[in-house]
PDB file of N, CA and C in Angstrom:
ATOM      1  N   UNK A   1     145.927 145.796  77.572  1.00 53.00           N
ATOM      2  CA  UNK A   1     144.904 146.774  77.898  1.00 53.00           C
ATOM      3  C   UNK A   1     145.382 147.550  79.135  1.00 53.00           C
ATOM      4  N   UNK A   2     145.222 148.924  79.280  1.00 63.00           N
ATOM      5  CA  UNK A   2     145.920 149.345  80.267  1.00 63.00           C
ATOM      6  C   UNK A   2     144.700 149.753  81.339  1.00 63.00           C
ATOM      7  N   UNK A   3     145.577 149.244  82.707  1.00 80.00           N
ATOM      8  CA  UNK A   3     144.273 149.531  84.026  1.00 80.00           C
ATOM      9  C   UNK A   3     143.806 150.496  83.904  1.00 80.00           C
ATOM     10  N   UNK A   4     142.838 150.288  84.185  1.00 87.00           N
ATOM     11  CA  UNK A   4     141.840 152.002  84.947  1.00 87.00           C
ATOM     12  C   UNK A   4     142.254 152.680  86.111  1.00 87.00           C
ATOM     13  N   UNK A   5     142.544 153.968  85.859  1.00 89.00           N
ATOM     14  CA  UNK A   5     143.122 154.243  86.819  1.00 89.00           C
ATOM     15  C   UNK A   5     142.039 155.073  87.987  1.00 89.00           C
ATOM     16  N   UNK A   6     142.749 154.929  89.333  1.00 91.00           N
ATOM     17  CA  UNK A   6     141.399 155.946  90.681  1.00 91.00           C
ATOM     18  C   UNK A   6     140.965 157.166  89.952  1.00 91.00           C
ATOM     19  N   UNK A   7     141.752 157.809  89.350  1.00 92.00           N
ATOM     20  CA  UNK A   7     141.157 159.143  88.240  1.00 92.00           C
ATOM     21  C   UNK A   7     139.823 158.450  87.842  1.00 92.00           C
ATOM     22  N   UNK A   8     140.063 157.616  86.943  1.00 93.00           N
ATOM     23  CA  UNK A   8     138.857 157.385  85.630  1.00 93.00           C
ATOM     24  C   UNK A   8     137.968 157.087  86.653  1.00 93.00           C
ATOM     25  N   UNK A   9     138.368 156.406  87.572  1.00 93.00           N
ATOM     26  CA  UNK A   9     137.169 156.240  88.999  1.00 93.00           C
ATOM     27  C   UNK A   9     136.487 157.198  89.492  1.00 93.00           C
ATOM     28  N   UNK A  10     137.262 158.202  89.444  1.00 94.00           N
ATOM     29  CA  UNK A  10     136.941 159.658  90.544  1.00 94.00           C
ATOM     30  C   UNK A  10     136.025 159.933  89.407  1.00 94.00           C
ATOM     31  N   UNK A  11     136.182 160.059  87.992  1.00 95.00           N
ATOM     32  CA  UNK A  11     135.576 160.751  86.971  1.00 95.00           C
ATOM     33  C   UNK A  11     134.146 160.312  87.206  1.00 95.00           C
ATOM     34  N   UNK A  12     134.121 158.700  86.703  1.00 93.00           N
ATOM     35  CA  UNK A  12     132.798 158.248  86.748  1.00 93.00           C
ATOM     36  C   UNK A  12     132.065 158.237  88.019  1.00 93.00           C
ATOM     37  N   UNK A  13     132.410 157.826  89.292  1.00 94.00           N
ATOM     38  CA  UNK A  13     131.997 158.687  90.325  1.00 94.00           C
ATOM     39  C   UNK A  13     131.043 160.003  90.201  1.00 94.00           C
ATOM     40  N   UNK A  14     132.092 160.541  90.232  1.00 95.00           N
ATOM     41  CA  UNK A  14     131.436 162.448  89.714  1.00 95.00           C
ATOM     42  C   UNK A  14     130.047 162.534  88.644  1.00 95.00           C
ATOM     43  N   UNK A  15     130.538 161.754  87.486  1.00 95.00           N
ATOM     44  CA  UNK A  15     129.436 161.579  86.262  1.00 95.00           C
ATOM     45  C   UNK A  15     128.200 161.049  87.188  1.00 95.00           C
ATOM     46  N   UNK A  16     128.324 160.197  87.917  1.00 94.00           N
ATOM     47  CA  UNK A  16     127.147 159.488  88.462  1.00 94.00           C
ATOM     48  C   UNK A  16     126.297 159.847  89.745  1.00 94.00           C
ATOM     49  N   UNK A  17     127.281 160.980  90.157  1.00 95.00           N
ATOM     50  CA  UNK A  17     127.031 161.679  91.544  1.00 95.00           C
ATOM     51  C   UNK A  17     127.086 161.125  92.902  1.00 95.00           C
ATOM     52  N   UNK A  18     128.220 160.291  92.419  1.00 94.00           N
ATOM     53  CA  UNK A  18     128.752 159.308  94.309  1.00 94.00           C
ATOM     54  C   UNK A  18     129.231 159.899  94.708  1.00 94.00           C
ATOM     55  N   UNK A  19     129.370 160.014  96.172  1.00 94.00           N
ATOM     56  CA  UNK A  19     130.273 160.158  96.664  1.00 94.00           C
ATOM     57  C   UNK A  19     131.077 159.219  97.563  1.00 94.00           C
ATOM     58  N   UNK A  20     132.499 158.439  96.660  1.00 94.00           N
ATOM     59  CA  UNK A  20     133.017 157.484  97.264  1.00 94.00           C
ATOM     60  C   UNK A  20     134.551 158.457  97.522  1.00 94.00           C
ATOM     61  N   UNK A  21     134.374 157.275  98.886  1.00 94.00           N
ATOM     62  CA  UNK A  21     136.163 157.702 100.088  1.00 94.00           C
ATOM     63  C   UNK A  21     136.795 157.255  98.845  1.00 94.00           C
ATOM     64  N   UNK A  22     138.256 157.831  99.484  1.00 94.00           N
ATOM     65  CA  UNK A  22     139.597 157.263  98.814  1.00 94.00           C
ATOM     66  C   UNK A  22     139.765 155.900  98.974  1.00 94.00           C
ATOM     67  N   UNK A  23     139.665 154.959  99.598  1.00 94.00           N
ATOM     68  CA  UNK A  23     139.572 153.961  99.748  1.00 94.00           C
ATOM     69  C   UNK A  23     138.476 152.714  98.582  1.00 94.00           C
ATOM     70  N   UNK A  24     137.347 153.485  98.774  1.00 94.00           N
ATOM     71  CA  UNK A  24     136.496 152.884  97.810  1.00 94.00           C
ATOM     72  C   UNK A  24     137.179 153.347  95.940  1.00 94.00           C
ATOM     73  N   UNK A  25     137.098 154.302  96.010  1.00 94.00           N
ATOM     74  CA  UNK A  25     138.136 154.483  94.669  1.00 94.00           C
ATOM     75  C   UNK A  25     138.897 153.527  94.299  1.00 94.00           C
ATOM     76  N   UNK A  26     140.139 153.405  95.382  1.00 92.00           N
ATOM     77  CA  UNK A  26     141.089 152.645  95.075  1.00 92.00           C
ATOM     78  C   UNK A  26     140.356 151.013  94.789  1.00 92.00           C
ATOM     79  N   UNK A  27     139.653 150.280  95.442  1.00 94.00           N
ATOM     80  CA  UNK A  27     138.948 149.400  95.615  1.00 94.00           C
ATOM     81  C   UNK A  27     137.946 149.035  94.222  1.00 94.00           C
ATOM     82  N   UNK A  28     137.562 150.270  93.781  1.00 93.00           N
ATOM     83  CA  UNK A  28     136.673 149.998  92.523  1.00 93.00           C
ATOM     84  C   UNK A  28     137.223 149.748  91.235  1.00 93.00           C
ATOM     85  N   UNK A  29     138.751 150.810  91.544  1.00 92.00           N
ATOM     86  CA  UNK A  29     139.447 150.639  90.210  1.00 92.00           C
ATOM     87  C   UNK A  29     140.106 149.149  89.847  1.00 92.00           C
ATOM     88  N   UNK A  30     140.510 148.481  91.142  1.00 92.00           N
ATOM     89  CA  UNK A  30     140.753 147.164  90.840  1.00 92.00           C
ATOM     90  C   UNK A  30     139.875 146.253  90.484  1.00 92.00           C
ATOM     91  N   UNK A  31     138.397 146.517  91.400  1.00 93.00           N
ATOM     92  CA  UNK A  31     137.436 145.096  90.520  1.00 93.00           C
ATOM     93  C   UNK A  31     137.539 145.877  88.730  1.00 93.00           C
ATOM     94  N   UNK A  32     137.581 147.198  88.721  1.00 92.00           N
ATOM     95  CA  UNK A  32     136.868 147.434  87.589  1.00 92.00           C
ATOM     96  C   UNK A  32     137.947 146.682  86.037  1.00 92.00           C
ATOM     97  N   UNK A  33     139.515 146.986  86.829  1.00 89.00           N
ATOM     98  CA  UNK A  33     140.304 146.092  85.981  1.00 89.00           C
ATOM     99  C   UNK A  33     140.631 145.067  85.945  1.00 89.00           C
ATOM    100  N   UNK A  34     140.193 144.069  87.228  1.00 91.00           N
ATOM    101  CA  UNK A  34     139.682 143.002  86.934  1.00 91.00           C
ATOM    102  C   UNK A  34     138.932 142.362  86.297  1.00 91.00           C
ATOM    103  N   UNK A  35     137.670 143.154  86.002  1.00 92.00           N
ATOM    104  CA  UNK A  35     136.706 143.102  85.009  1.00 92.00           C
ATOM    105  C   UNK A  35     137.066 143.240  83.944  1.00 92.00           C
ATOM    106  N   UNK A  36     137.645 144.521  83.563  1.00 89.00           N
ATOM    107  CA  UNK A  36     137.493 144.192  82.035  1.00 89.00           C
ATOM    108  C   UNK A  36     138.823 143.629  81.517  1.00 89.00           C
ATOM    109  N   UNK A  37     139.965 143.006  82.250  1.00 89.00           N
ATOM    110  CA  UNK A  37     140.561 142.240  81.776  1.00 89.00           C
ATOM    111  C   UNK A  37     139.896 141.059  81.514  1.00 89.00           C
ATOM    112  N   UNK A  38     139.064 140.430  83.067  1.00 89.00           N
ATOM    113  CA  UNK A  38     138.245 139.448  82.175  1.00 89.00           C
ATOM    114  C   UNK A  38     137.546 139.266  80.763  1.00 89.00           C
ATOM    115  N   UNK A  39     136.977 140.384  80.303  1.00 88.00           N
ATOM    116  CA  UNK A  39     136.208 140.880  79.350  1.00 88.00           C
ATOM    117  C   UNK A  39     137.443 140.790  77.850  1.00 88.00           C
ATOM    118  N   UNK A  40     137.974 141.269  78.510  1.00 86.00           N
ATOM    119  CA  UNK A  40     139.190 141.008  76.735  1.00 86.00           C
ATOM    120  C   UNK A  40     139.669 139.526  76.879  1.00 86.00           C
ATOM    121  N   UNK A  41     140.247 138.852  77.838  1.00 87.00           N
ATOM    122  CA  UNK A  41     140.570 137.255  77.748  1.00 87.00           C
ATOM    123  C   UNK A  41     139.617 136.717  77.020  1.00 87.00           C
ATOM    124  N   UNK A  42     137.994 137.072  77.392  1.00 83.00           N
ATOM    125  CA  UNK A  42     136.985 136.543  76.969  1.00 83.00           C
ATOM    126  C   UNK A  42     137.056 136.700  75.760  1.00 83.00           C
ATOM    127  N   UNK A  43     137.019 137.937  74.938  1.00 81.00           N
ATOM    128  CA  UNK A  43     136.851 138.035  73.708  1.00 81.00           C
ATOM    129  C   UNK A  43     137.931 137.534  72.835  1.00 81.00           C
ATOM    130  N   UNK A  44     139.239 137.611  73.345  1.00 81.00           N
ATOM    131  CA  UNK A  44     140.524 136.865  72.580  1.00 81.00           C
ATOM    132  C   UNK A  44     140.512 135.632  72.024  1.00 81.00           C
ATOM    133  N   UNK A  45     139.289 134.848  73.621  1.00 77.00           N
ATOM    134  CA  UNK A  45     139.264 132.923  72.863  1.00 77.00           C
ATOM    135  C   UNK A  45     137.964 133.234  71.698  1.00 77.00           C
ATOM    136  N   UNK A  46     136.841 133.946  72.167  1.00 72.00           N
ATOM    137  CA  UNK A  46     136.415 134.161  70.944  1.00 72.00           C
ATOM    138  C   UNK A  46     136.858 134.454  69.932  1.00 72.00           C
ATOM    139  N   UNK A  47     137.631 135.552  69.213  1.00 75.00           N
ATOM    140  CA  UNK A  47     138.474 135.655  68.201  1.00 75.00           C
ATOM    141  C   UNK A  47     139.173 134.265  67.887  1.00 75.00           C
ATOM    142  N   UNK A  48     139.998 133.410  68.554  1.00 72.00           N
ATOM    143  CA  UNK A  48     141.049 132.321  68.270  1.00 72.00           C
ATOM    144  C   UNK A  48     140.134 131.434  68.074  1.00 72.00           C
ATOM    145  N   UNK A  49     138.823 131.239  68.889  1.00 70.00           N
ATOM    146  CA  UNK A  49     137.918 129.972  68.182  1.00 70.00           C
ATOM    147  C   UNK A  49     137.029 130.126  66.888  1.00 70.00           C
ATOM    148  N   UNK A  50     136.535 131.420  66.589  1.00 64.00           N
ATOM    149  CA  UNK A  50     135.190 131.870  65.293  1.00 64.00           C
ATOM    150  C   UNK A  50     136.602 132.114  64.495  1.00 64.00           C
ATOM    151  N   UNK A  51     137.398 132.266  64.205  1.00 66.00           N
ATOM    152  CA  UNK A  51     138.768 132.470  62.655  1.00 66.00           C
ATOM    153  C   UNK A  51     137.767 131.284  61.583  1.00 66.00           C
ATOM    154  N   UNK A  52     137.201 131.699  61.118  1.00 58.00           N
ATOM    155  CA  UNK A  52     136.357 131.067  59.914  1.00 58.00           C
ATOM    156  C   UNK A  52     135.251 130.305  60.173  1.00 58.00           C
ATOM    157  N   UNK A  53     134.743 130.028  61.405  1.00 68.00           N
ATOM    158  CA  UNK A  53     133.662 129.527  62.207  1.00 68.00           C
ATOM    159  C   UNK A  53     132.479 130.607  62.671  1.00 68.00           C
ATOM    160  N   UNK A  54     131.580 130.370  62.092  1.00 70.00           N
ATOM    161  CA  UNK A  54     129.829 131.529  62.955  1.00 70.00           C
ATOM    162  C   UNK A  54     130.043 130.495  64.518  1.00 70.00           C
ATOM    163  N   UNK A  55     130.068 131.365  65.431  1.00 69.00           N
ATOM    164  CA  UNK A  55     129.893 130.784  66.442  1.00 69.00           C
ATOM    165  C   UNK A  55     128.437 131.830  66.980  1.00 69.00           C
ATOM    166  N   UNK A  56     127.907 130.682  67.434  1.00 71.00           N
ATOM    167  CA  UNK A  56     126.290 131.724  67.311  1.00 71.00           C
ATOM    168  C   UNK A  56     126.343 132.083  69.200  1.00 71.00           C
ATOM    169  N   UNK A  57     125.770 133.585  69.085  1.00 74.00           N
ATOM    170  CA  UNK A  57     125.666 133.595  70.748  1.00 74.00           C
ATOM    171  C   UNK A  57     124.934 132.923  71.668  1.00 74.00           C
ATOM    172  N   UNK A  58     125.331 132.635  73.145  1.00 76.00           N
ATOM    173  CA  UNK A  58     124.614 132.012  73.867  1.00 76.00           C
ATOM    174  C   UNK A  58     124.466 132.407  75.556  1.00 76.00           C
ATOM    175  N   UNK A  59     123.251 132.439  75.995  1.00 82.00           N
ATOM    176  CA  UNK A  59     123.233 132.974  77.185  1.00 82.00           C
ATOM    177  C   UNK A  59     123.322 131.919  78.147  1.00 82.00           C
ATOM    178  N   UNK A  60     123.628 130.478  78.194  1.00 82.00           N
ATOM    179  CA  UNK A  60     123.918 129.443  78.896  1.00 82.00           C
ATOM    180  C   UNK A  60     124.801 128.273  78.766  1.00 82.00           C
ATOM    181  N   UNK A  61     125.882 128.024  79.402  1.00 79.00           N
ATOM    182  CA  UNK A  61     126.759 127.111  78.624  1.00 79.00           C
ATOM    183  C   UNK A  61     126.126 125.727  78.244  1.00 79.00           C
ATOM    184  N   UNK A  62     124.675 125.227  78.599  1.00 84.00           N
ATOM    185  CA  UNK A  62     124.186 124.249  78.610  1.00 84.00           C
ATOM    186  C   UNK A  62     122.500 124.804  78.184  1.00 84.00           C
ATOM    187  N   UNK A  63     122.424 123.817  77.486  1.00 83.00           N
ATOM    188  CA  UNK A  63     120.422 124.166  76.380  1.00 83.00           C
ATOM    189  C   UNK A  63     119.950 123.742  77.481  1.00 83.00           C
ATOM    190  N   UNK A  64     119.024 124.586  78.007  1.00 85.00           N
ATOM    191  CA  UNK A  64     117.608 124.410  78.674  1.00 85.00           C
ATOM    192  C   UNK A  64     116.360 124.172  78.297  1.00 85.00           C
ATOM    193  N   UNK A  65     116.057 123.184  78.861  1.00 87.00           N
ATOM    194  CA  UNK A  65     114.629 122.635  78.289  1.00 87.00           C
ATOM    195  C   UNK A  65     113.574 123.143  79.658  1.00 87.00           C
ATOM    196  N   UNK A  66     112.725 123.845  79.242  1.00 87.00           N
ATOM    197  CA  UNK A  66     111.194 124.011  80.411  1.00 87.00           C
ATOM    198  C   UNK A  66     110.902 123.305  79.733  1.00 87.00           C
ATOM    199  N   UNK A  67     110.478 122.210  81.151  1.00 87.00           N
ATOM    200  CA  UNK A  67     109.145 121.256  81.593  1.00 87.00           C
ATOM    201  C   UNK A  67     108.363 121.632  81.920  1.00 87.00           C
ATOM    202  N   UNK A  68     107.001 121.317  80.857  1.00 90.00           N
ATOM    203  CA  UNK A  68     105.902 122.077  80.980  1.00 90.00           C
ATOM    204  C   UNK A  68     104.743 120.951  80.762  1.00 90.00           C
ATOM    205  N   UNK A  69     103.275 120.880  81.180  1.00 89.00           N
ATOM    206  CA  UNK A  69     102.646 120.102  80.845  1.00 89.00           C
ATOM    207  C   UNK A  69     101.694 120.369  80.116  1.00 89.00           C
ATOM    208  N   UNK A  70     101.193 119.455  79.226  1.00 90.00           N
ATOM    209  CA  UNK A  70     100.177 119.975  78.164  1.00 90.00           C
ATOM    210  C   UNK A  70      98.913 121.010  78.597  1.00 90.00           C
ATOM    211  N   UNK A  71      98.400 122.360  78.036  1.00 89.00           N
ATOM    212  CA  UNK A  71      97.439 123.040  78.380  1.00 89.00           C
ATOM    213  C   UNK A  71      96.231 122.432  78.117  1.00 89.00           C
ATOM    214  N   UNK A  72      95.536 121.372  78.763  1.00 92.00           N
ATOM    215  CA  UNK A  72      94.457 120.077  78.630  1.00 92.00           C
ATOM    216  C   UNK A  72      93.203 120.966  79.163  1.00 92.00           C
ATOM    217  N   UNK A  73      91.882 121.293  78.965  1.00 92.00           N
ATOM    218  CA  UNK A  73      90.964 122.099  79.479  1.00 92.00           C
ATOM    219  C   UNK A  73      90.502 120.150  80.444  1.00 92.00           C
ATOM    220  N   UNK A  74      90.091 120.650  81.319  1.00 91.00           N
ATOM    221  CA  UNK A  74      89.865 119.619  82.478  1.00 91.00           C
ATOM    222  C   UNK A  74      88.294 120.296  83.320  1.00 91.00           C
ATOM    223  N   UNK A  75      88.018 119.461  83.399  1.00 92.00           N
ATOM    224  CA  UNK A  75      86.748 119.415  84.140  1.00 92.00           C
ATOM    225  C   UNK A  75      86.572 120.363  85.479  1.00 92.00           C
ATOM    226  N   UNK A  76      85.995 120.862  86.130  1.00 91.00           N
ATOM    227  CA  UNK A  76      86.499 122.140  87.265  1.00 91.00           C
ATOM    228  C   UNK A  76      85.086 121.876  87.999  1.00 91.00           C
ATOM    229  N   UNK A  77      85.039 122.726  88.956  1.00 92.00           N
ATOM    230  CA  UNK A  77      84.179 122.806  89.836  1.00 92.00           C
ATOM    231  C   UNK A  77      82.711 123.361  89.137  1.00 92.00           C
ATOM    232  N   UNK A  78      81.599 122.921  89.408  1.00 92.00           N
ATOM    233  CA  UNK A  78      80.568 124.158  88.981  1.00 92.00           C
ATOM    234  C   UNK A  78      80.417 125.381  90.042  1.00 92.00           C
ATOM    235  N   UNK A  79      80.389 126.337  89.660  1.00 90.00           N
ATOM    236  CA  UNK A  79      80.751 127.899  90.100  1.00 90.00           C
ATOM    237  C   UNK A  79      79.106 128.061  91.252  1.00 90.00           C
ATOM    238  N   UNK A  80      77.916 127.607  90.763  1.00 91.00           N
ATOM    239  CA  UNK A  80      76.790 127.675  92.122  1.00 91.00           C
ATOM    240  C   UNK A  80      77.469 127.115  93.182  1.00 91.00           C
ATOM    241  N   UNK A  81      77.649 125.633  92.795  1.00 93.00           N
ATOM    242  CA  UNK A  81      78.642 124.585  93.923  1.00 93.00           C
ATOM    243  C   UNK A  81      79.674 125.511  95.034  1.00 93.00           C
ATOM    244  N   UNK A  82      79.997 125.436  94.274  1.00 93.00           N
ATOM    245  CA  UNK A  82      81.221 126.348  95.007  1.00 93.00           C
ATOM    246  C   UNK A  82      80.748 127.801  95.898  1.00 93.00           C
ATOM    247  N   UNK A  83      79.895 128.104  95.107  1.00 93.00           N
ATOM    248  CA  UNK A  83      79.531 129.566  96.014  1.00 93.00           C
ATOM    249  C   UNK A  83      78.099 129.178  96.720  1.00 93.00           C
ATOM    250  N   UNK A  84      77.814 128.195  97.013  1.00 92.00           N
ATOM    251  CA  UNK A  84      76.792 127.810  97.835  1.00 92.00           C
ATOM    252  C   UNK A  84      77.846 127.080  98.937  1.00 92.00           C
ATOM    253  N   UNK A  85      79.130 126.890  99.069  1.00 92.00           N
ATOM    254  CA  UNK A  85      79.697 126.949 100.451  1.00 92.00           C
ATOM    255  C   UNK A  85      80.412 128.001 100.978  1.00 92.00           C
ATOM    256  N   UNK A  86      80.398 129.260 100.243  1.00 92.00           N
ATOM    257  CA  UNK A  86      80.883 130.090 100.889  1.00 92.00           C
ATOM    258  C   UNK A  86      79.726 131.039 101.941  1.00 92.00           C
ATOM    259  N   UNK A  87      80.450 131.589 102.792  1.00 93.00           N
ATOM    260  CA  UNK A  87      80.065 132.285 104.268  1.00 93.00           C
ATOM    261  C   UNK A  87      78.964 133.400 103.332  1.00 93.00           C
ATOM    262  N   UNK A  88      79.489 133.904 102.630  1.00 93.00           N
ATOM    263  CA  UNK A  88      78.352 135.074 101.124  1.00 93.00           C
ATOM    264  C   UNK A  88      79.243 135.194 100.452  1.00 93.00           C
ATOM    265  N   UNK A  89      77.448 135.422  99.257  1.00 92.00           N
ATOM    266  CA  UNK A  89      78.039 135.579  98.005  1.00 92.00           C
ATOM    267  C   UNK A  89      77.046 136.550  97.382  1.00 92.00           C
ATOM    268  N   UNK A  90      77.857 137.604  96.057  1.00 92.00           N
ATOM    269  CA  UNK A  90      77.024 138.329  95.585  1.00 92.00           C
ATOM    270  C   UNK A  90      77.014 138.623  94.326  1.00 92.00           C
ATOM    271  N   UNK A  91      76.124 138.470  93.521  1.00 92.00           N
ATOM    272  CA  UNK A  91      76.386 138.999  92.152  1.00 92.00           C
ATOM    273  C   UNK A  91      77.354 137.503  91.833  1.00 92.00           C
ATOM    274  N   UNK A  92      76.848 136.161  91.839  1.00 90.00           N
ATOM    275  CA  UNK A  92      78.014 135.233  91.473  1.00 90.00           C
ATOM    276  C   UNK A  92      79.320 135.445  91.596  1.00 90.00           C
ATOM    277  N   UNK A  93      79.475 136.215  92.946  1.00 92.00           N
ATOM    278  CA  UNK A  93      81.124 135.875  93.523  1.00 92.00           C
ATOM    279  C   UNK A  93      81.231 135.956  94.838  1.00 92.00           C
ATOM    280  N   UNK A  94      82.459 135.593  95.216  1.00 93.00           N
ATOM    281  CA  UNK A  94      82.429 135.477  96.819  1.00 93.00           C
ATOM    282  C   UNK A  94      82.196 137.255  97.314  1.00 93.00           C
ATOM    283  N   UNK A  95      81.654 137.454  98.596  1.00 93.00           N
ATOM    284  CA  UNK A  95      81.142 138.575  99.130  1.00 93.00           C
ATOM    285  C   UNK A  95      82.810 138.394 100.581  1.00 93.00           C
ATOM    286  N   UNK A  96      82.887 139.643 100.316  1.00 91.00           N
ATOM    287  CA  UNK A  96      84.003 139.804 101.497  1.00 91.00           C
ATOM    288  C   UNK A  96      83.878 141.327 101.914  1.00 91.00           C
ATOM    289  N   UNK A  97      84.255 141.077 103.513  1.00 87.00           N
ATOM    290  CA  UNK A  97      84.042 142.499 104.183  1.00 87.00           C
ATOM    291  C   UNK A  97      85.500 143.437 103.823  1.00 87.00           C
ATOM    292  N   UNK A  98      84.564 144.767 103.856  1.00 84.00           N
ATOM    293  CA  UNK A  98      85.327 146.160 102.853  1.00 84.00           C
ATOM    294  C   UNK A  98      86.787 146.096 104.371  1.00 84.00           C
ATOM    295  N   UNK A  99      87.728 146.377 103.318  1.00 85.00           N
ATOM    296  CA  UNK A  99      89.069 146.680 104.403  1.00 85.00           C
ATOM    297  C   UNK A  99      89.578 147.735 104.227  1.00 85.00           C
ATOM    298  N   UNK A 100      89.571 148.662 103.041  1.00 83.00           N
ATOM    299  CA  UNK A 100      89.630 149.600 102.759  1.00 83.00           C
ATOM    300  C   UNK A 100      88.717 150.909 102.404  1.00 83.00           C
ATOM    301  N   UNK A 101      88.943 151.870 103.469  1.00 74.00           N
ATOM    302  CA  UNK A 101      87.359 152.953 103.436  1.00 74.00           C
ATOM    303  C   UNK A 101      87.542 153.969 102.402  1.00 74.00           C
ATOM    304  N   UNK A 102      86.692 154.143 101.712  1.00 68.00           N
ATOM    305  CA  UNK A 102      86.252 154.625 100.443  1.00 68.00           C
ATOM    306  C   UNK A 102      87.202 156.097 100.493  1.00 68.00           C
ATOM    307  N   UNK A 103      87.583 156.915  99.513  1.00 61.00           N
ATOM    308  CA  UNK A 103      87.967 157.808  99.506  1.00 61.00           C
ATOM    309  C   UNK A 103      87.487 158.867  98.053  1.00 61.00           C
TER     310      UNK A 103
END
């Protein structure tokens, strides 16, 4: 695969409306062919391992399980209870002073 060169840098740059130094150029074009050399190694062992195999995609090298606990309806507070210790209440809910003036 052949590198990317500071051109194709300068290009996409331009396309995107950066403005990067000569320095950053030079700098981007190497992660960027670092990258996508990674990106073809990657796909090569894919090719050499699926040769007559579905290898199905995966977004984690290891299955994740969420731990979760059963959605159980459980017994709760009664709602007078509760709003007979608050400071006020109105219309069956807590009463709180305005912080924001009307507009």
């Amino acid at each position: 695969m052949p590198a990317i060169t500071r051109e194709e840098v300068a290009h996409l740059a331009r396309l995107s409306r950066l403005d990067l130094s000569e320095d950053e150029l030079v700098h981007y074009a190497e992660q960027l062919d670092v990258i996508l050399g990674s990106v073809a190694r990657v796909s090569e062992a894919v090719q050499q391992l699926g040769q007559g195999q579905d290898i199905p995609p995966t977004s984690h090298a290891l299955p994740l399980v969420n731990v979760t606990r059963p959605d159980v309806e459980r017994p709760c507070l009664d709602p007078a209870d509760v709003l007979s210790q608050a400071p006020a209440a109105q219309d069956q809910r807590f009463r709180v002073p305005r912080i924001l003036g009307e507009d």
